[in-house]
Short mmCIF file of C-alpha atoms in Angstrom, two decimals:
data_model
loop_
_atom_site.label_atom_id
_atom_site.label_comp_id
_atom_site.label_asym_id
_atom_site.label_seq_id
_atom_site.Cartn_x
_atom_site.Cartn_y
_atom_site.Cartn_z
CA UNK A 1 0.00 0.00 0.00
CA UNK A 2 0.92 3.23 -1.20
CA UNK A 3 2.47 5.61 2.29
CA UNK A 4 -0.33 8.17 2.69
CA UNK A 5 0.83 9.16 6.37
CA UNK A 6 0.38 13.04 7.23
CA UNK A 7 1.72 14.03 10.55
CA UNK A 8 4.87 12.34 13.22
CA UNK A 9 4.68 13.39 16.70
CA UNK A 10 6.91 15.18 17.50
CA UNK A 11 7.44 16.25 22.01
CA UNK A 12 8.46 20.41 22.63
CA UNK A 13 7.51 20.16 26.23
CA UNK A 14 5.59 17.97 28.96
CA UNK A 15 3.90 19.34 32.06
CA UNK A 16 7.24 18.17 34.26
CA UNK A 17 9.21 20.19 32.63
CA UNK A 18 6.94 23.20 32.53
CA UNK A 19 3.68 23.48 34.39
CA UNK A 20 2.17 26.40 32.30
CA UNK A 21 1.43 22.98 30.08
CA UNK A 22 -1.38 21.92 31.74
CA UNK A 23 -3.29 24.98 32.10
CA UNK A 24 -2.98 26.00 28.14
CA UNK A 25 -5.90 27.36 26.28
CA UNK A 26 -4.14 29.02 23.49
CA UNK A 27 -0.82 29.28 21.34
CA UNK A 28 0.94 30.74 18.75
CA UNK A 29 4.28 30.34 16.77
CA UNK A 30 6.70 33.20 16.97
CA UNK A 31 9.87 31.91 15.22
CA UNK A 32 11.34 28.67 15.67
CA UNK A 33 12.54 28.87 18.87
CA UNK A 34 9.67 30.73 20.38
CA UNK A 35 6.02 30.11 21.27
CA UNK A 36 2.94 32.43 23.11
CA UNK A 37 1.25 30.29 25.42
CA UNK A 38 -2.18 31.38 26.61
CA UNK A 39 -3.27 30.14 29.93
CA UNK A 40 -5.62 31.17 33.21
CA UNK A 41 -2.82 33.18 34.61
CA UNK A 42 -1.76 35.10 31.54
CA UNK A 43 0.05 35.51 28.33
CA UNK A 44 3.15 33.73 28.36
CA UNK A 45 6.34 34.10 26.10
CA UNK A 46 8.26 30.77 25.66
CA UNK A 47 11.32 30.69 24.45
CA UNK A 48 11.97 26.42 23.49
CA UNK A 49 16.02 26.27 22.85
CA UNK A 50 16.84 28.36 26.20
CA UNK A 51 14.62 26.85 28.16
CA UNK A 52 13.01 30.10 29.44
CA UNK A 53 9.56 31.54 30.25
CA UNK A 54 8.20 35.11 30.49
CA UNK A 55 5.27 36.82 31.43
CA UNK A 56 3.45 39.28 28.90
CA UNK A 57 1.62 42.16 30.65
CA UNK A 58 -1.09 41.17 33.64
CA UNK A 59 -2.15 37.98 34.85
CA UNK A 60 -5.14 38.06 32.96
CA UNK A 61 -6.76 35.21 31.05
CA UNK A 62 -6.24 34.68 27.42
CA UNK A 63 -8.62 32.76 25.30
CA UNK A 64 -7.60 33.36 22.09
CA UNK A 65 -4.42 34.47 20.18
CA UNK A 66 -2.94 35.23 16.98
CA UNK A 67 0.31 36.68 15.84
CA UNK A 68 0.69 39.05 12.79
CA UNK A 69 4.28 38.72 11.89
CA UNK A 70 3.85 41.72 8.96
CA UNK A 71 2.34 44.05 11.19
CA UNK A 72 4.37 43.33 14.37
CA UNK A 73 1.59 42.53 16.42
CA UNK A 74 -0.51 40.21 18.28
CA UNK A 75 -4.08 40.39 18.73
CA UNK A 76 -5.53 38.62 22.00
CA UNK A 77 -8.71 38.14 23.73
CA UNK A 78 -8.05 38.46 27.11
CA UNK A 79 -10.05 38.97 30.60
CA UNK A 80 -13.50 38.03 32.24
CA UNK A 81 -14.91 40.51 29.76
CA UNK A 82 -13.59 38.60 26.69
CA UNK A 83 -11.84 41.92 25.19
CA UNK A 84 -9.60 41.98 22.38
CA UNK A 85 -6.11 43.64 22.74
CA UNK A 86 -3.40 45.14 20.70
CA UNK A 87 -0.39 43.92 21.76
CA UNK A 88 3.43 45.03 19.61
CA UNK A 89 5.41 42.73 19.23
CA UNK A 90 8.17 44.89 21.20
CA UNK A 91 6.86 43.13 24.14
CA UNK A 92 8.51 39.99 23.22
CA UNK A 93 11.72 41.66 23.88
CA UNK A 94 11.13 41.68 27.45
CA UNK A 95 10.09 46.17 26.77
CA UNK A 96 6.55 47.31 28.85
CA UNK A 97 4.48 48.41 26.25
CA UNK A 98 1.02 49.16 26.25
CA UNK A 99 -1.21 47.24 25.45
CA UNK A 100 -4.17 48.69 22.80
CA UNK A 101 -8.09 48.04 23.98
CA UNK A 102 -10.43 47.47 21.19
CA UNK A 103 -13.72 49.26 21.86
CA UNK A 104 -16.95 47.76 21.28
CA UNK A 105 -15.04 44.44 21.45
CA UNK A 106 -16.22 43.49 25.16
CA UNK A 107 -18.10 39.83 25.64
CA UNK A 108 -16.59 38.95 22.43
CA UNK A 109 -16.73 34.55 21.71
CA UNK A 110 -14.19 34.24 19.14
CA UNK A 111 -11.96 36.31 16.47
CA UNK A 112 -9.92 35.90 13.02
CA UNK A 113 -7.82 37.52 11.37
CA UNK A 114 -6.32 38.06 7.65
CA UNK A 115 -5.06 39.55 4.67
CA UNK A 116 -7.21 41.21 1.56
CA UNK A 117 -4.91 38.71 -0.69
CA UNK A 118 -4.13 35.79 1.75
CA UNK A 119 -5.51 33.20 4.12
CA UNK A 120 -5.75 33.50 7.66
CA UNK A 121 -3.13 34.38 9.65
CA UNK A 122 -3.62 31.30 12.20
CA UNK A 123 -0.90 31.77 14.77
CA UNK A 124 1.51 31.20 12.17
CA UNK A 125 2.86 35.03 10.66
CA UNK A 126 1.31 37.52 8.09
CA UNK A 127 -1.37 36.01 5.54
CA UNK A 128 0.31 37.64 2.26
CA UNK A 129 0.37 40.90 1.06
CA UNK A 130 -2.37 44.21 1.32
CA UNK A 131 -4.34 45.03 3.94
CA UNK A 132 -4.41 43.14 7.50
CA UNK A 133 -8.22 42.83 8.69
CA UNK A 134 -9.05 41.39 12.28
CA UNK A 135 -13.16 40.26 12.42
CA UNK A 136 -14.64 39.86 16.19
CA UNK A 137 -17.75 38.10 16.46
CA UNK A 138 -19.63 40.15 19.61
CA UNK A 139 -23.43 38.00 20.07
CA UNK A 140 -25.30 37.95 16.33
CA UNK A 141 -22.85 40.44 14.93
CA UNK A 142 -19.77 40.38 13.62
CA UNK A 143 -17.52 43.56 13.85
CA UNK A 144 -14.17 44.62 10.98
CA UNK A 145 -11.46 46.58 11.84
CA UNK A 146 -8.59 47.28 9.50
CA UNK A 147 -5.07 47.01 10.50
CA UNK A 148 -3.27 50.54 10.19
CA UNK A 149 -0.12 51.94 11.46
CA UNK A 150 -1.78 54.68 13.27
CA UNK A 151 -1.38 54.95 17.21
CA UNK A 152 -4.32 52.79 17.63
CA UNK A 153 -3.30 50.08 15.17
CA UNK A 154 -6.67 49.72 14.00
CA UNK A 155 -10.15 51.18 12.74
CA UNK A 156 -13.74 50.09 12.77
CA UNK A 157 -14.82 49.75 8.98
CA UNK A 158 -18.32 48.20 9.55
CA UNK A 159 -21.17 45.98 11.36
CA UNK A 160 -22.38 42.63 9.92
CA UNK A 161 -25.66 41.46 11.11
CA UNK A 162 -25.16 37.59 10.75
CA UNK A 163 -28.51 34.78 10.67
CA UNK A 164 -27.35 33.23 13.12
CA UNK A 165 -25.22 32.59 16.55
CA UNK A 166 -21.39 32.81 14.67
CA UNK A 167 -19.50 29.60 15.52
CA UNK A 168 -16.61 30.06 13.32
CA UNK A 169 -15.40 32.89 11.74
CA UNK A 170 -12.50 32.66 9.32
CA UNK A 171 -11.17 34.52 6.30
CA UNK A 172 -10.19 33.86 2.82
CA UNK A 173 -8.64 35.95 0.32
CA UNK A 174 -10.34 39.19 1.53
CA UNK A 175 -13.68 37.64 2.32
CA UNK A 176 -14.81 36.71 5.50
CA UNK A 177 -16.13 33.31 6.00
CA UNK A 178 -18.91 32.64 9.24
CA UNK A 179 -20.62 30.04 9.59
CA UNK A 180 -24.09 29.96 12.01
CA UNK A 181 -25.99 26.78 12.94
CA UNK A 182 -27.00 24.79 9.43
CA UNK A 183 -25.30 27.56 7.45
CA UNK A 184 -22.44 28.94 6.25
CA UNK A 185 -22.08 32.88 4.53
CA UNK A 186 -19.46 34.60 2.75
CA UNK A 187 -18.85 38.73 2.78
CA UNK A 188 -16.66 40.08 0.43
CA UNK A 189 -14.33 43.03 3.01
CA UNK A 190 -14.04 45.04 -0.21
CA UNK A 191 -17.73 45.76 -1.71
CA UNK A 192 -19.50 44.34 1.53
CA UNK A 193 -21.33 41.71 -1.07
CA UNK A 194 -22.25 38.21 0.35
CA UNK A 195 -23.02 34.73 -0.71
CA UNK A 196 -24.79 31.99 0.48
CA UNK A 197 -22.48 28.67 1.09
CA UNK A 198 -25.16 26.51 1.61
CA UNK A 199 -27.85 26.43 -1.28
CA UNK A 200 -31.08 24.87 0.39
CA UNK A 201 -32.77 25.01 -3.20
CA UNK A 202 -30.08 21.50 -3.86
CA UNK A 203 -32.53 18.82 -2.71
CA UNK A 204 -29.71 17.12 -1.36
CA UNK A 205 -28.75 20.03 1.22
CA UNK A 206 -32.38 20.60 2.53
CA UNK A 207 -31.67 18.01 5.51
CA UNK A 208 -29.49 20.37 6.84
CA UNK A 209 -32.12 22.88 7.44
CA UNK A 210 -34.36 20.18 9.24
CA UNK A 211 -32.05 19.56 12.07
CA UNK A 212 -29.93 21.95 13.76
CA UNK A 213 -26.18 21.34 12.74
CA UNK A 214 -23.07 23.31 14.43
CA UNK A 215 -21.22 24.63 11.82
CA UNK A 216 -17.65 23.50 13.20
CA UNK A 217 -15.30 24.33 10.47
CA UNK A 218 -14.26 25.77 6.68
CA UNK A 219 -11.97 24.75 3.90
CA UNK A 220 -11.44 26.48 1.02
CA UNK A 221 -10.23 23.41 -1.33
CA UNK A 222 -10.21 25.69 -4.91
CA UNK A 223 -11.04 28.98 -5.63
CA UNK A 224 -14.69 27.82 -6.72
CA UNK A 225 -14.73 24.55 -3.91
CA UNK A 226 -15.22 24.44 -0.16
CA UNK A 227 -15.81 21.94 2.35
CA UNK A 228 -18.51 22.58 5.17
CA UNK A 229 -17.61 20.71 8.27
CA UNK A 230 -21.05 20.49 11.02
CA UNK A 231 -20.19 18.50 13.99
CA UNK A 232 -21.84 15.46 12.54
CA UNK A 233 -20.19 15.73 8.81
CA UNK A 234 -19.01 17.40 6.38
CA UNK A 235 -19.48 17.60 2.02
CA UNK A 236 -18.26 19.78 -0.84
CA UNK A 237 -20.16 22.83 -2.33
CA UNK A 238 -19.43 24.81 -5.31
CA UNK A 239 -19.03 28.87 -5.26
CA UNK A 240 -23.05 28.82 -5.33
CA UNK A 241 -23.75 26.56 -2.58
CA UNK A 242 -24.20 23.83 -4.32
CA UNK A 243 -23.19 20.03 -3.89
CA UNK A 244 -20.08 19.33 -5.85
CA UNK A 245 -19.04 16.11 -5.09
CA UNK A 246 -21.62 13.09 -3.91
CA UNK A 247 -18.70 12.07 -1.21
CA UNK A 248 -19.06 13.10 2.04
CA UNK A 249 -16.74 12.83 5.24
CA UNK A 250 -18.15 10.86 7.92
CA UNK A 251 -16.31 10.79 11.54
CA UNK A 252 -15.69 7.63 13.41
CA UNK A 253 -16.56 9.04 16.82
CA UNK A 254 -18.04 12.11 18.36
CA UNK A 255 -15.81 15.47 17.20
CA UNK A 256 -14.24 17.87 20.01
CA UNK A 257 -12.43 20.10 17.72
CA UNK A 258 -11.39 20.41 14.15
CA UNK A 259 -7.62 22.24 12.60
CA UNK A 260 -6.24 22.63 9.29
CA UNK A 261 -2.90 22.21 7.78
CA UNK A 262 -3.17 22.20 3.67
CA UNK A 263 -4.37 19.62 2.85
CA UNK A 264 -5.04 17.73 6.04
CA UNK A 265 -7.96 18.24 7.76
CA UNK A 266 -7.61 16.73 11.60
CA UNK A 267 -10.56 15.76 13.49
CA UNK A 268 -9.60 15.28 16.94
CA UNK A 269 -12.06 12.82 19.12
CA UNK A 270 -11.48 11.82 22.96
CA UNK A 271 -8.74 9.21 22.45
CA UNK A 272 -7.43 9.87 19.32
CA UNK A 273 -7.15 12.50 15.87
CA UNK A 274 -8.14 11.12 11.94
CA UNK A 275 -6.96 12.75 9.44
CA UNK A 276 -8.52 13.39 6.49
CA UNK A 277 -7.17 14.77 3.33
CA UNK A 278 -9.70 17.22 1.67
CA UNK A 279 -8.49 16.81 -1.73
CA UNK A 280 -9.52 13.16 -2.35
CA UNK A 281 -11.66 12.75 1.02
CA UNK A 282 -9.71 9.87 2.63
CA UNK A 283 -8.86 9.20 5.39
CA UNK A 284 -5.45 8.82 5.98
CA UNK A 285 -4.01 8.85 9.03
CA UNK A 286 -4.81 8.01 12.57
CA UNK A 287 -3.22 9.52 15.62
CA UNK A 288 -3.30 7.67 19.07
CA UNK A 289 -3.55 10.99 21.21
CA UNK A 290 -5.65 11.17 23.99
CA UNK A 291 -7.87 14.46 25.03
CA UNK A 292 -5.96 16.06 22.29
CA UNK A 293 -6.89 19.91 21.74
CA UNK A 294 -5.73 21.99 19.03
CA UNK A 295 -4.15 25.02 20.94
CA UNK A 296 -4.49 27.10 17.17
CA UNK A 297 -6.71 26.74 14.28
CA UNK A 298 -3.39 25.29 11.99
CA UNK A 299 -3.40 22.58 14.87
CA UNK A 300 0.73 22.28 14.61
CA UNK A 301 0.73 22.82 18.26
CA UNK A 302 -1.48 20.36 19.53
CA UNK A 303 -1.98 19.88 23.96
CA UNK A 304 -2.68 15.94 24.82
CA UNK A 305 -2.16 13.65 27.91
CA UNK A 306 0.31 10.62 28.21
CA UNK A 307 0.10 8.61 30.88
CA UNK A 308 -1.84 11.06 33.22
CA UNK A 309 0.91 14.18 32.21
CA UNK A 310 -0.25 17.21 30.17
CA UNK A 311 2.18 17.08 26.93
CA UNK A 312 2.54 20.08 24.10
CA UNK A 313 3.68 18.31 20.97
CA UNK A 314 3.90 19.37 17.39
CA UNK A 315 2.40 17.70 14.54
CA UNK A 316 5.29 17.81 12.15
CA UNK A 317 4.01 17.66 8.31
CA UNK A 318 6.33 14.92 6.96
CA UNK A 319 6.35 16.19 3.33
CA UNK A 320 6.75 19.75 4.41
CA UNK A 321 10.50 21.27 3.15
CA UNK A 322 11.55 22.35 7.01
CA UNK A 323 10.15 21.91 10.69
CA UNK A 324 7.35 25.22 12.28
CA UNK A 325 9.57 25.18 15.06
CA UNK A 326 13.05 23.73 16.32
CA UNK A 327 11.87 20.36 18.01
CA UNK A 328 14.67 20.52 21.02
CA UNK A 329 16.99 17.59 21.81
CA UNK A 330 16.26 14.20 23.70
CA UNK A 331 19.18 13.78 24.67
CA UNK A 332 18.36 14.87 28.04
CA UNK A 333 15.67 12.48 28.72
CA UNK A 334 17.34 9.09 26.95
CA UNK A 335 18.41 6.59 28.73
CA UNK A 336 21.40 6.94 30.72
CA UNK A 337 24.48 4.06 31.06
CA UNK A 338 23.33 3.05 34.34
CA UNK A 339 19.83 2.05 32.47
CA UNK A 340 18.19 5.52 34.50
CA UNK A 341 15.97 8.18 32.94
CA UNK A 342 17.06 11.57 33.46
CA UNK A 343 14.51 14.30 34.03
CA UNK A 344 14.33 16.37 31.51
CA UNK A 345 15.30 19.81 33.04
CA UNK A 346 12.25 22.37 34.03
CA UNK A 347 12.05 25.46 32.51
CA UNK A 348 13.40 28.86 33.98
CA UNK A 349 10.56 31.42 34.92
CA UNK A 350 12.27 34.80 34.55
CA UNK A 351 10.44 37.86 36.36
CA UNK A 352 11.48 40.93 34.54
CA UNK A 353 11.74 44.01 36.86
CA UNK A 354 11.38 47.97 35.58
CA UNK A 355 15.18 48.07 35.44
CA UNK A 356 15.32 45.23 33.22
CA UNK A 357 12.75 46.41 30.62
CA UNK A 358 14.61 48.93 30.72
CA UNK A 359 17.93 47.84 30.04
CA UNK A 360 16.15 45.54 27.08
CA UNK A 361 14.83 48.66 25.81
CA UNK A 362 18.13 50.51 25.60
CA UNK A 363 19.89 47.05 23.86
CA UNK A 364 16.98 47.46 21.27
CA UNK A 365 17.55 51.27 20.34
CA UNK A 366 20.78 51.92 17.71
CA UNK A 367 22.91 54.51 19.59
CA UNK A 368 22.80 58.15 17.42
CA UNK A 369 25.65 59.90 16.13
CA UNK A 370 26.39 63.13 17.84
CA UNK A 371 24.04 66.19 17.78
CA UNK A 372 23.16 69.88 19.16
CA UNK A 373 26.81 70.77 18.71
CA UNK A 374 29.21 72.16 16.65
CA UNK A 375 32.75 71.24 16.32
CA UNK A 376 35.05 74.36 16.37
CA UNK A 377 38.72 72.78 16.16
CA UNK A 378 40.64 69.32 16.33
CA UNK A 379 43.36 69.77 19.93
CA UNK A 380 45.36 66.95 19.93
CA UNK A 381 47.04 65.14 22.27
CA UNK A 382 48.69 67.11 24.90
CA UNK A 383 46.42 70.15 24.92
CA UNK A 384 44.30 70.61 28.27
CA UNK A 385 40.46 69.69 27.60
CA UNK A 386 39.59 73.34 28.55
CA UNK A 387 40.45 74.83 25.46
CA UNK A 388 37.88 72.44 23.58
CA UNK A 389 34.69 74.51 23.51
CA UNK A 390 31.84 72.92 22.24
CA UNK A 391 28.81 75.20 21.73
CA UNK A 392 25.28 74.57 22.00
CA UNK A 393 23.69 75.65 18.57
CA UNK A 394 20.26 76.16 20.22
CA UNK A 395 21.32 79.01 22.15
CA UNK A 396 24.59 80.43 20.62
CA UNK A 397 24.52 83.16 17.56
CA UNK A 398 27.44 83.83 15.39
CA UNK A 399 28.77 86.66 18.05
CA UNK A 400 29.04 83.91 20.64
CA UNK A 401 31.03 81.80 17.98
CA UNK A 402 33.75 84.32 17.10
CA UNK A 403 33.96 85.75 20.69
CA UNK A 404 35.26 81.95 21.45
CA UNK A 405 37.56 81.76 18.43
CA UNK A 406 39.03 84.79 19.23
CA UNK A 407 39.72 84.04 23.22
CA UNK A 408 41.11 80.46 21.89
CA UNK A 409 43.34 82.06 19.05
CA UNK A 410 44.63 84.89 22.44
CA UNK A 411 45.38 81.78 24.75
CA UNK A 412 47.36 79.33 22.42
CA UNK A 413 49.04 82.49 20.62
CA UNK A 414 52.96 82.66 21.86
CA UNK A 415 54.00 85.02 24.19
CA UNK A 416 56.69 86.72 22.40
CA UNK A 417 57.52 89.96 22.14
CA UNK A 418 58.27 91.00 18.29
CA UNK A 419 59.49 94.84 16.87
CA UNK A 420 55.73 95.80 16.03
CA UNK A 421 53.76 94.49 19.10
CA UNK A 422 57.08 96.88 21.21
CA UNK A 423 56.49 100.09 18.94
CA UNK A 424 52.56 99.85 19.12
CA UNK A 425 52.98 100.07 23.20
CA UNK A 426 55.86 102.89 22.73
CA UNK A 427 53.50 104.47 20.07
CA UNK A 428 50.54 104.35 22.92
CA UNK A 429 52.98 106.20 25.71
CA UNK A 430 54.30 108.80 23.65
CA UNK A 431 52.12 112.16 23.20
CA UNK A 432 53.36 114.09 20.30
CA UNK A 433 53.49 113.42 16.45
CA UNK A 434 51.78 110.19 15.65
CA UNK A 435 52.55 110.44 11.38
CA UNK A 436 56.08 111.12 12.04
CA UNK A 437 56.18 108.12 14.09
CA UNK A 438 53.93 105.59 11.56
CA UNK A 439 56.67 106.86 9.09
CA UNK A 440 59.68 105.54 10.78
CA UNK A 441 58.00 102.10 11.23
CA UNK A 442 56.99 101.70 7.46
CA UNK A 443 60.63 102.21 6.90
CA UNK A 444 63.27 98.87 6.91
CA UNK A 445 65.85 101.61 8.50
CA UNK A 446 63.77 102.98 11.02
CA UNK A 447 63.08 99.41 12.00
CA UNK A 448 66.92 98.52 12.57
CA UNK A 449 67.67 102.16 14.44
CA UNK A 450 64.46 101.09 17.05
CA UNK A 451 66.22 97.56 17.24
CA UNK A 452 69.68 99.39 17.91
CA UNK A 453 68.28 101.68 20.54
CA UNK A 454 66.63 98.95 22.12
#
């Protein structure tokens, strides 16, 4: 049989080695090193090859995150009011920055964001090129904002009014995908246009609209083909709504949650995930993980239990050119030569203090070149530092300037006493006949008789 495996296992961290584990209700992938980690305590920054842990901001619980690598930020929903927050990514550098509030965001059940020419962001970076969009679903309607570099980071474009309760909210290519119970709508974020996803006027649909199905998931297989997951199934429709294909996906056991990696859709049960490729519809793979939970919509990072330990693993794609993230060595956990397991080593929690935001801050900032000062004259070595003047060019006028050359040019001038400096003074003394005595020093003769008498 031909190898039509999807995913290997792959361990980043068990609950022994860092507790935050087990509490996890979110993630998101940084780089390859580093990972947020969403919890009941807070926003956490996790940094896999050192072996560290940060806090991000409060202690406040995070539901939901995802990272915008293009736009330097990440967007959370955070609190017992369910708000959604701003957050730069400066903060990952250890700086305090504030964090944004999004108004009219408050008792908000779930977010997504995206690109106008991309998919969704999903935890993993930007979507693709144009404008970032973030969609909050708030009750029956569903509220854009557009992604700007203003102070706020963002502004309110528009209200949708949905049909229904929105269960998932997603978006494609500049169009926002919801989907309510027994439905699923498209909006276009450019002309506000919509489409139906779900054409009840196909006789084979029309079940769907008899019983109340939870619209769980969306995959956009082609530009003109989707795939409508409900908790009990899912089938194909065309651009119209429409049926495509007659095959439908049917799960072997009772869904929890749903991810997508192209082209693997993961349906993950109580003891165990299938995997099911949307292209042909098989099923191809099974994965024996127990209370698995995707901790982001891609499902790479996945949170399951072995033995009776919470575990964070990632599900590495095997035909996929380089690993999401750096998978860290085992060699700290293989067996040892006395036939002993060693422990692998717990993370460090590091509490950044004021002065060390600080400090990070100034690392992060290029130092200037010199400014507010002008450089009169080079004194090299052996001249005292007093003579260097440097003057402020916000308060000193040319007048200060030359009054400063000049008392520089008087103090490193000789003190020597030449012919004209002696006649000037004797010229000063003397009372009578001051043109008889300027034409005795224009004279080479009259010079040498002062010299004599002198």
């Amino acid at each position: 049989l031909a190898q039509k495996k999807a995913f290997i296992v792959r361990e980043l961290v068990d609950q022994t080695a860092l507790p935050l584990v087990k509490g996890a209700l979110c993630a998101a992938v940084v780089d390859k090193d580093r990972l947020l980690l969403g919890t009941d305590d807070g926003l956490y920054c996790v940094e896999v090859d050192r072996e560290t842990v940060f806090r991000l901001g409060d202690g406040r619980r995070v539901d939901q995150i995802d990272f915008i690598a293009d736009e330097h930020l990440i967007i959370v929903m955070t609190g017992k009011e369910r708000q959604i927050k701003l957050i730069p990514t400066a903060a990952l550098d250890g700086r305090d920055v504030k964090w944004i509030k999004v108004d009219n965001t408050k008792g908000c059940h779930t977010f997504c964001a995206g690109s106008a020419s991309g998919s969704g962001a999903g935890g993993l970076g930007g979507g693709g090129a144009g404008p970032f969009y973030f969609c909050v679903a708030v009750k029956k309607t569903v509220v854009v904002f557009e992604i700007n570099r203003t102070p706020a980071r963002h502004k309110k474009l528009r209200e949708l009014a949905m049909p229904g309760f929105p269960q998932f909210i997603s978006i494609f290519q500049g169009k926002l995908c919801v989907g309510y119970p027994s439905g699923f709508r498209m909006w276009n974020l450019h002309d506000n246009s919509q489409q139906a996803l779900l054409n009840l006027e196909d006789n084979s649909l029309q079940f769907v609209s008899l019983a109340n199905y939870d619209a769980c998931f969306l995959v956009q297989v082609t530009d003109v083909e989707y795939l409508l997951v409900f908790h009990k199934l899912g089938f194909y429709v065309d651009q119209y709504g429409k049926r495509s294909r007659p095959l439908e996906l049917m799960f072997p056991s009772v869904p929890n949650h749903f991810a997508y990696s192209a082209p693997y859709l993961s349906v993950f049960s109580e003891n165990h995930v299938c995997v099911f490729n949307v292209n042909t519809g098989e099923w191809v793979q099974t994965l024996n993980l127990k209370k698995a939970k995707p901790l982001l919509k891609s499902g790479v990072l996945t949170l399951c239990t072995v033995g009776d330990k919470a575990c964070l693993v990632l599900l590495s794609d095997i035909l996929a050119d380089e690993e999401v993230m750096n998978v860290p060595s085992l060699d700290a956990i293989r067996q040892s030569k006395q036939g002993q397991i060693r422990k692998r080593r717990k993370y460090t929690l590091l509490v950044l203090t004021d002065e060390d935001r600080s400090r990070k801050s100034r690392k992060s900032v290029m130092i200037s070149g010199p400014s507010d000062f002008s450089h009169v004259t080079h004194m090299g070595p052996g001249e005292g530092i007093e003579f260097q003047h440097l003057l402020d060019l916000n308060r000193s006028g040319q007048n200060l300037v030359s009054r400063n050359s000049s008392l520089r040019s008087a103090l490193l001038t000789p003190h020597t006493t030449d012919d004209s400096s002696v006649e000037e003074q004797n010229q000063s003394r003397t009372e009578p006949d001051d043109n008889t005595s300027s034409s005795h020093l224009d004279t080479p003769s009259s010079n040498a008789h002062s010299r004599s008498a002198l």
